[in-house]
Amino acid sequence: MKLSTKGRYGLKAMFVLALKQDKGPVPLKLIANRQNISMQYLEQIFSALKKADLVSSVRGAQGGYLLSKDAKEITVGDVLNVLEGPVSLSDCILDEDICANSDTCVTKGVWERIKKGIEDVTYSITLQDMIDDNVKNEQDHI
């Protein structure tokens, strides 16, 4: 199981917006440079995040992107669900009709428990938690 670059880069970009949430819109160019992500790829990511109402955009010379909600209200799960889709280790978890053995499958319960565990963790971590952890890590390395 591995996240794509879309999920990883999107979460990093949302972290930057969360860090700067009180300083106004953040230009994509700043995020692209800071996170070493191509502008074109970042634009695709932000298009999805905007459509999901996790970010909003401001046009103009001082424009850029802002979080649509406070960093305490946006979870890692919210971001990953938009960019990666729902957690699924097996197609049968999302669509029971895909497998004729869905009712008797001995591994289906395992996949469901893993899915629930991942969701429980990702939906319990907010962008604010990420900021707090980052500050603590920086203080630990002083």
XYZ file of N, CA, C and O in Angstrom:
568
model
N 0.845 -1.159 0.000
C 0.000 0.000 0.000
C 0.900 1.234 0.000
O 1.811 1.340 0.807
N 0.625 2.140 -0.932
C 1.484 3.289 -1.077
C 0.662 4.460 -1.608
O -0.121 4.303 -2.544
N 0.841 5.639 -0.989
C 0.183 6.838 -1.475
C 0.860 7.309 -2.749
O 2.074 7.168 -2.905
N 0.083 7.944 -3.623
C 0.672 8.522 -4.823
C 1.284 9.876 -4.472
O 1.073 10.426 -3.387
N 2.020 10.427 -5.429
C 2.591 11.757 -5.213
C 1.495 12.792 -5.036
O 1.680 13.771 -4.314
N 0.358 12.581 -5.660
C -0.752 13.540 -5.532
C -1.156 13.699 -4.073
O -1.310 14.816 -3.578
N -1.311 12.611 -3.369
C -1.683 12.663 -1.958
C -0.577 13.243 -1.097
O -0.818 14.071 -0.216
N 0.646 12.814 -1.336
C 1.780 13.304 -0.538
C 2.017 14.786 -0.766
O 2.173 15.560 0.184
N 2.061 15.206 -2.026
C 2.304 16.615 -2.338
C 1.131 17.487 -1.875
O 1.334 18.595 -1.387
N -0.079 16.980 -2.051
C -1.250 17.741 -1.631
C -1.263 17.990 -0.141
O -1.577 19.097 0.312
N -0.900 16.993 0.631
C -0.869 17.156 2.083
C 0.238 18.135 2.489
O 0.037 18.987 3.354
N 1.395 18.062 1.835
C 2.474 19.013 2.113
C 2.028 20.442 1.791
O 2.314 21.372 2.546
N 1.350 20.610 0.677
C 0.879 21.933 0.269
C -0.162 22.466 1.249
O -0.137 23.655 1.611
N -1.053 21.615 1.695
C -2.059 22.037 2.678
C -1.391 22.420 3.994
O -1.829 23.336 4.678
N -0.314 21.740 4.341
C 0.446 22.081 5.542
C 1.005 23.503 5.431
O 0.938 24.285 6.376
N 1.529 23.854 4.254
C 2.059 25.203 4.049
C 0.932 26.232 4.212
O 1.115 27.254 4.879
N -0.237 25.958 3.628
C -1.367 26.884 3.786
C -1.753 27.008 5.256
O -2.081 28.105 5.718
N -1.735 25.909 5.971
C -2.087 25.933 7.390
C -1.081 26.767 8.186
O -1.467 27.545 9.063
N 0.191 26.617 7.870
C 1.227 27.398 8.553
C 1.028 28.898 8.348
O 1.322 29.694 9.222
N 0.529 29.260 7.180
C 0.404 30.671 6.817
C -1.047 31.146 6.839
O -1.370 32.167 6.241
N -1.919 30.417 7.538
C -3.342 30.732 7.478
C -3.692 32.130 7.987
O -4.692 32.693 7.577
N -2.886 32.718 8.830
C -3.166 34.060 9.350
C -2.458 35.159 8.561
O -2.565 36.330 8.911
N -1.752 34.783 7.510
C -0.949 35.761 6.770
C -1.516 36.085 5.386
O -0.857 36.748 4.602
N -2.705 35.599 5.064
C -3.313 35.890 3.766
C -3.037 34.808 2.744
O -2.455 33.771 3.050
N -3.468 35.068 1.500
C -3.325 34.068 0.435
C -1.874 33.691 0.170
O -0.978 34.540 0.254
N -1.662 32.435 -0.135
C -0.320 31.918 -0.421
C -0.249 31.585 -1.915
O -1.041 30.780 -2.410
N 0.691 32.211 -2.635
C 0.835 31.903 -4.063
C 1.310 30.464 -4.278
O 2.141 29.960 -3.513
N 0.785 29.829 -5.317
C 1.209 28.461 -5.626
C 2.711 28.396 -5.894
O 3.350 27.399 -5.568
N 3.254 29.459 -6.461
C 4.685 29.472 -6.764
C 5.521 29.296 -5.490
O 6.518 28.590 -5.485
N 5.080 29.917 -4.395
C 5.796 29.776 -3.126
C 5.757 28.315 -2.662
O 6.774 27.760 -2.240
N 4.583 27.704 -2.757
C 4.446 26.291 -2.344
C 5.286 25.402 -3.247
O 5.992 24.510 -2.777
N 5.210 25.649 -4.555
C 5.959 24.837 -5.518
C 7.460 24.910 -5.225
O 8.143 23.879 -5.209
N 7.954 26.113 -4.969
C 9.383 26.279 -4.683
C 9.760 25.647 -3.350
O 10.773 24.968 -3.240
N 8.934 25.873 -2.324
C 9.249 25.377 -0.979
C 9.209 23.845 -0.925
O 10.009 23.225 -0.244
N 8.253 23.244 -1.646
C 8.076 21.790 -1.586
C 8.697 21.064 -2.780
O 8.587 19.854 -2.898
N 9.307 21.831 -3.698
C 9.930 21.255 -4.890
C 8.932 20.425 -5.710
O 9.182 19.260 -6.032
N 7.803 21.063 -6.023
C 6.725 20.438 -6.799
C 6.510 21.280 -8.045
O 6.556 22.511 -7.983
N 6.264 20.655 -9.180
C 6.023 21.424 -10.403
C 4.724 22.219 -10.276
O 3.742 21.751 -9.700
N 4.722 23.428 -10.830
C 3.537 24.298 -10.780
C 2.342 23.625 -11.458
O 1.220 23.693 -10.960
N 2.586 23.004 -12.584
C 1.494 22.370 -13.338
C 0.828 21.272 -12.502
O -0.391 21.187 -12.446
N 1.617 20.460 -11.850
C 1.078 19.384 -11.018
C 0.343 19.966 -9.814
O -0.738 19.508 -9.438
N 0.913 20.996 -9.227
C 0.291 21.649 -8.081
C -1.051 22.274 -8.463
O -2.005 22.232 -7.689
N -1.145 22.836 -9.654
C -2.412 23.408 -10.130
C -3.489 22.327 -10.222
O -4.641 22.562 -9.866
N -3.129 21.142 -10.692
C -4.085 20.031 -10.761
C -4.557 19.639 -9.362
O -5.744 19.403 -9.137
N -3.623 19.573 -8.438
C -3.945 19.209 -7.057
C -4.884 20.241 -6.452
O -5.904 19.900 -5.847
N -4.569 21.515 -6.648
C -5.381 22.573 -6.054
C -6.746 22.701 -6.722
O -7.704 23.121 -6.082
N -6.834 22.317 -7.966
C -8.138 22.290 -8.620
C -9.068 21.323 -7.888
O -10.231 21.639 -7.602
N -8.557 20.143 -7.551
C -9.353 19.144 -6.820
C -9.671 19.619 -5.404
O -10.794 19.447 -4.915
N -8.695 20.223 -4.733
C -8.909 20.706 -3.365
C -9.931 21.845 -3.332
O -10.745 21.936 -2.415
N -9.900 22.698 -4.350
C -10.858 23.800 -4.435
C -12.259 23.265 -4.713
O -13.231 23.703 -4.099
N -12.353 22.319 -5.613
C -13.652 21.716 -5.943
C -14.274 21.066 -4.705
O -15.483 21.085 -4.519
N -13.439 20.511 -3.831
C -13.908 19.869 -2.597
C -14.107 20.881 -1.466
O -14.437 20.502 -0.348
N -13.894 22.144 -1.752
C -14.072 23.239 -0.794
C -13.132 23.137 0.412
O -13.489 23.519 1.517
N -11.936 22.628 0.181
C -10.923 22.622 1.236
C -10.054 23.873 1.162
O -9.461 24.288 2.155
N -9.963 24.460 -0.055
C -9.231 25.709 -0.244
C -10.088 26.667 -1.066
O -11.007 26.252 -1.768
N -9.748 27.938 -0.966
C -10.366 28.949 -1.815
C -9.244 29.758 -2.446
O -8.117 29.795 -1.935
N -9.551 30.402 -3.566
C -8.522 31.168 -4.267
C -8.858 32.651 -4.247
O -10.024 33.039 -4.183
N -7.796 33.446 -4.301
C -7.911 34.897 -4.373
C -7.103 35.327 -5.590
O -5.926 34.988 -5.706
N -7.751 36.047 -6.495
C -7.071 36.512 -7.710
C -6.318 37.806 -7.448
O -6.569 38.497 -6.477
N -5.401 38.112 -8.352
C -4.706 39.385 -8.290
C -3.258 39.256 -7.879
O -2.769 38.163 -7.595
N -2.595 40.412 -7.821
C -1.161 40.455 -7.512
C -0.858 39.872 -6.130
O 0.178 39.256 -5.924
N -1.742 40.087 -5.189
C -1.548 39.553 -3.834
C -2.343 38.258 -3.633
O -2.615 37.867 -2.504
N -2.705 37.629 -4.731
C -3.560 36.448 -4.676
C -2.826 35.177 -4.333
O -1.620 35.145 -4.119
N -3.599 34.130 -4.292
C -3.081 32.807 -3.974
C -4.198 31.953 -3.412
O -5.367 32.160 -3.739
N -3.856 31.042 -2.543
C -4.833 30.127 -1.956
C -4.857 30.253 -0.436
O -3.850 30.559 0.191
N -6.037 29.995 0.093
C -6.280 29.987 1.535
C -7.015 28.714 1.897
O -7.744 28.160 1.072
N -6.869 28.276 3.131
C -7.713 27.191 3.619
C -9.145 27.702 3.683
O -9.386 28.849 4.064
N -10.097 26.873 3.330
C -11.512 27.265 3.404
C -12.055 27.196 4.824
O -13.092 27.778 5.125
N -11.366 26.444 5.677
C -11.751 26.293 7.081
C -10.496 26.447 7.924
O -9.390 26.427 7.402
N -10.682 26.543 9.198
C -9.555 26.589 10.111
C -8.780 25.274 10.044
O -9.367 24.214 9.798
N -7.485 25.341 10.287
C -6.621 24.150 10.247
C -7.069 23.074 11.231
O -6.791 21.891 11.024
N -7.790 23.467 12.281
C -8.298 22.492 13.258
C -9.468 21.687 12.692
O -9.846 20.670 13.259
N -10.054 22.170 11.596
C -11.252 21.543 11.044
C -10.982 20.711 9.800
O -11.895 20.086 9.263
N -9.757 20.692 9.325
C -9.400 19.915 8.132
C -8.481 18.781 8.556
O -7.426 19.014 9.154
N -8.878 17.565 8.240
C -8.077 16.400 8.627
C -7.235 15.887 7.463
O -7.520 16.174 6.289
N -6.240 15.121 7.818
C -5.431 14.426 6.814
C -6.349 13.555 5.952
O -6.214 13.505 4.726
N -7.326 12.904 6.584
C -8.272 12.069 5.848
C -9.071 12.860 4.827
O -9.322 12.372 3.725
N -9.474 14.092 5.179
C -10.203 14.939 4.227
C -9.374 15.162 2.970
O -9.867 15.030 1.848
N -8.108 15.512 3.167
C -7.221 15.814 2.045
C -6.957 14.561 1.214
O -7.088 14.571 -0.015
N -6.600 13.478 1.869
C -6.271 12.249 1.143
C -7.479 11.673 0.417
O -7.347 11.143 -0.686
N -8.654 11.790 1.015
C -9.860 11.277 0.354
C -10.124 12.022 -0.954
O -10.491 11.414 -1.956
N -9.915 13.333 -0.955
C -10.108 14.128 -2.172
C -9.084 13.748 -3.238
O -9.426 13.570 -4.402
N -7.845 13.609 -2.838
C -6.768 13.410 -3.805
C -6.522 11.950 -4.185
O -6.089 11.663 -5.299
N -6.794 11.036 -3.267
C -6.522 9.615 -3.523
C -7.791 8.780 -3.697
O -7.727 7.663 -4.179
N -8.912 9.311 -3.230
C -10.146 8.534 -3.214
C -10.266 7.802 -1.895
O -9.388 7.887 -1.039
N -11.354 7.072 -1.719
C -11.553 6.371 -0.447
C -10.518 5.268 -0.234
O -10.007 4.695 -1.193
N -10.233 5.003 1.034
C -9.295 3.940 1.403
C -9.874 2.607 0.948
O -11.034 2.302 1.224
N -9.065 1.844 0.248
C -9.512 0.523 -0.180
C -8.313 -0.343 -0.493
O -7.551 -0.060 -1.404
N -8.139 -1.379 0.288
C -7.060 -2.319 0.023
C -7.490 -3.371 -0.983
O -6.667 -4.033 -1.586
N -8.793 -3.508 -1.138
C -9.349 -4.479 -2.063
C -10.622 -3.884 -2.656
O -11.383 -3.224 -1.949
N -10.848 -4.123 -3.924
C -12.020 -3.557 -4.592
C -13.335 -4.001 -3.955
O -14.325 -3.275 -3.980
N -13.343 -5.175 -3.337
C -14.579 -5.696 -2.756
C -15.059 -4.870 -1.568
O -16.227 -4.936 -1.195
N -14.185 -4.086 -0.973
C -14.572 -3.260 0.171
C -15.460 -2.108 -0.295
O -16.394 -1.711 0.386
N -15.183 -1.569 -1.476
C -15.973 -0.456 -2.005
C -17.181 -0.923 -2.809
O -18.164 -0.215 -2.924
N -17.084 -2.121 -3.384
C -18.170 -2.630 -4.225
C -18.315 -4.134 -4.013
O -17.569 -4.924 -4.583
N -19.289 -4.509 -3.194
C -19.484 -5.935 -2.879
C -19.872 -6.763 -4.097
O -19.642 -7.967 -4.137
N -20.459 -6.118 -5.107
C -20.903 -6.840 -6.306
C -19.744 -7.261 -7.202
O -19.934 -8.026 -8.134
N -18.545 -6.758 -6.913
C -17.394 -7.060 -7.760
C -16.913 -8.500 -7.596
O -16.260 -9.041 -8.460
N -17.281 -9.114 -6.472
C -16.802 -10.476 -6.193
C -17.969 -11.378 -5.804
O -18.739 -11.043 -4.897
N -18.048 -12.505 -6.443
C -19.127 -13.466 -6.153
C -18.970 -14.083 -4.763
O -19.931 -14.584 -4.190
N -17.776 -14.035 -4.203
C -17.516 -14.637 -2.898
C -17.578 -13.622 -1.742
O -17.137 -13.919 -0.640
N -18.122 -12.460 -2.000
C -18.120 -11.384 -1.004
C -18.718 -11.815 0.335
O -18.209 -11.447 1.385
N -19.777 -12.601 0.312
C -20.447 -13.007 1.544
C -19.658 -14.058 2.341
O -19.830 -14.182 3.549
N -18.809 -14.802 1.662
C -18.095 -15.892 2.327
C -16.576 -15.703 2.361
O -15.863 -16.579 2.830
N -16.111 -14.587 1.905
C -14.667 -14.338 1.805
C -14.027 -14.287 3.190
O -14.456 -13.540 4.062
N -12.976 -15.066 3.369
C -12.308 -15.129 4.675
C -11.396 -13.921 4.929
O -11.066 -13.631 6.074
N -10.993 -13.219 3.869
C -10.093 -12.081 4.055
C -10.818 -10.736 4.053
O -10.227 -9.729 4.454
N -12.068 -10.696 3.646
C -12.800 -9.433 3.549
C -12.828 -8.694 4.893
O -12.618 -7.471 4.951
N -13.039 -9.408 5.975
C -13.062 -8.786 7.301
C -11.732 -8.144 7.660
O -11.694 -7.093 8.303
N -10.644 -8.763 7.226
C -9.309 -8.210 7.476
C -9.168 -6.875 6.746
O -8.728 -5.880 7.320
N -9.565 -6.862 5.453
C -9.452 -5.629 4.658
C -10.335 -4.523 5.247
O -9.931 -3.371 5.281
N -11.506 -4.889 5.729
C -12.407 -3.896 6.332
C -11.813 -3.326 7.620
O -11.904 -2.123 7.867
N -11.202 -4.162 8.430
C -10.594 -3.684 9.682
C -9.392 -2.781 9.408
O -9.205 -1.761 10.091
N -8.585 -3.136 8.421
C -7.444 -2.291 8.056
C -7.949 -0.951 7.526
O -7.433 0.114 7.904
N -8.963 -0.980 6.673
C -9.555 0.246 6.126
C -10.043 1.145 7.261
O -9.737 2.340 7.296
N -10.762 0.561 8.208
C -11.288 1.335 9.335
C -10.146 1.918 10.170
O -10.197 3.079 10.588
N -9.097 1.132 10.387
C -7.950 1.622 11.151
C -7.275 2.814 10.483
O -6.962 3.814 11.137
N -7.087 2.719 9.176
C -6.476 3.822 8.434
C -7.374 5.056 8.499
O -6.896 6.168 8.749
N -8.665 4.863 8.312
C -9.593 5.998 8.377
C -9.622 6.611 9.777
O -9.629 7.840 9.917
N -9.639 5.771 10.795
C -9.644 6.284 12.171
C -8.434 7.179 12.425
O -8.548 8.243 13.041
N -7.277 6.764 11.947
C -6.060 7.545 12.159
C -6.074 8.817 11.307
O -5.867 9.918 11.822
N -6.315 8.687 10.003
C -6.210 9.859 9.120
C -7.269 10.911 9.417
O -7.002 12.110 9.274
N -8.447 10.469 9.846
C -9.500 11.445 10.163
C -9.373 11.988 11.589
O -10.131 12.861 11.984
N -8.394 11.511 12.342
C -8.181 12.039 13.695
C -7.038 13.060 13.736
O -6.853 13.741 14.736
N -6.282 13.168 12.658
C -5.155 14.096 12.606
C -5.558 15.312 11.774
O -5.890 15.179 10.593
N -5.518 16.478 12.400
C -5.852 17.712 11.685
C -4.584 18.396 11.186
O -3.465 18.055 11.603
N -4.781 19.371 10.310
C -3.646 20.172 9.868
C -3.014 20.902 11.060
O -1.801 21.062 11.124
N -3.854 21.314 12.017
C -3.321 21.959 13.221
C -2.447 20.991 14.021
O -1.406 21.388 14.546
N -2.850 19.732 14.086
C -2.018 18.719 14.752
C -0.655 18.618 14.068
O 0.377 18.480 14.735
N -0.649 18.684 12.741
C 0.612 18.616 12.001
C 1.500 19.810 12.341
O 2.709 19.663 12.524
N 0.894 20.997 12.441
C 1.652 22.197 12.812
C 2.233 22.031 14.215
O 3.412 22.277 14.446
N 1.378 21.599 15.144
C 1.813 21.417 16.534
C 2.957 20.414 16.627
O 3.930 20.635 17.351
N 2.843 19.305 15.894
C 3.906 18.287 15.884
C 5.196 18.857 15.296
O 6.292 18.574 15.793
N 5.071 19.660 14.254
C 6.246 20.257 13.614
C 6.951 21.217 14.572
O 8.175 21.198 14.679
N 6.183 22.032 15.278
C 6.762 22.955 16.243
C 7.485 22.174 17.344
O 8.609 22.511 17.711
N 6.851 21.120 17.843
C 7.464 20.299 18.887
C 8.764 19.667 18.376
O 9.771 19.667 19.080
N 8.735 19.137 17.157
C 9.947 18.527 16.590
C 11.070 19.543 16.442
O 12.236 19.225 16.685
N 10.726 20.760 16.018
C 11.752 21.797 15.884
C 12.333 22.161 17.252
O 13.532 22.368 17.364
N 11.497 22.222 18.270
C 11.981 22.544 19.616
C 12.845 21.420 20.173
O 13.811 21.680 20.893
N 12.519 20.188 19.830
C 13.304 19.044 20.293
C 14.707 19.023 19.681
O 15.612 18.399 20.218
N 14.865 19.693 18.532
C 16.153 19.674 17.838
C 16.960 20.943 18.051
O 17.906 21.210 17.325
N 16.584 21.717 19.042
C 17.332 22.952 19.331
C 18.484 22.633 20.257
O 18.477 21.848 21.102
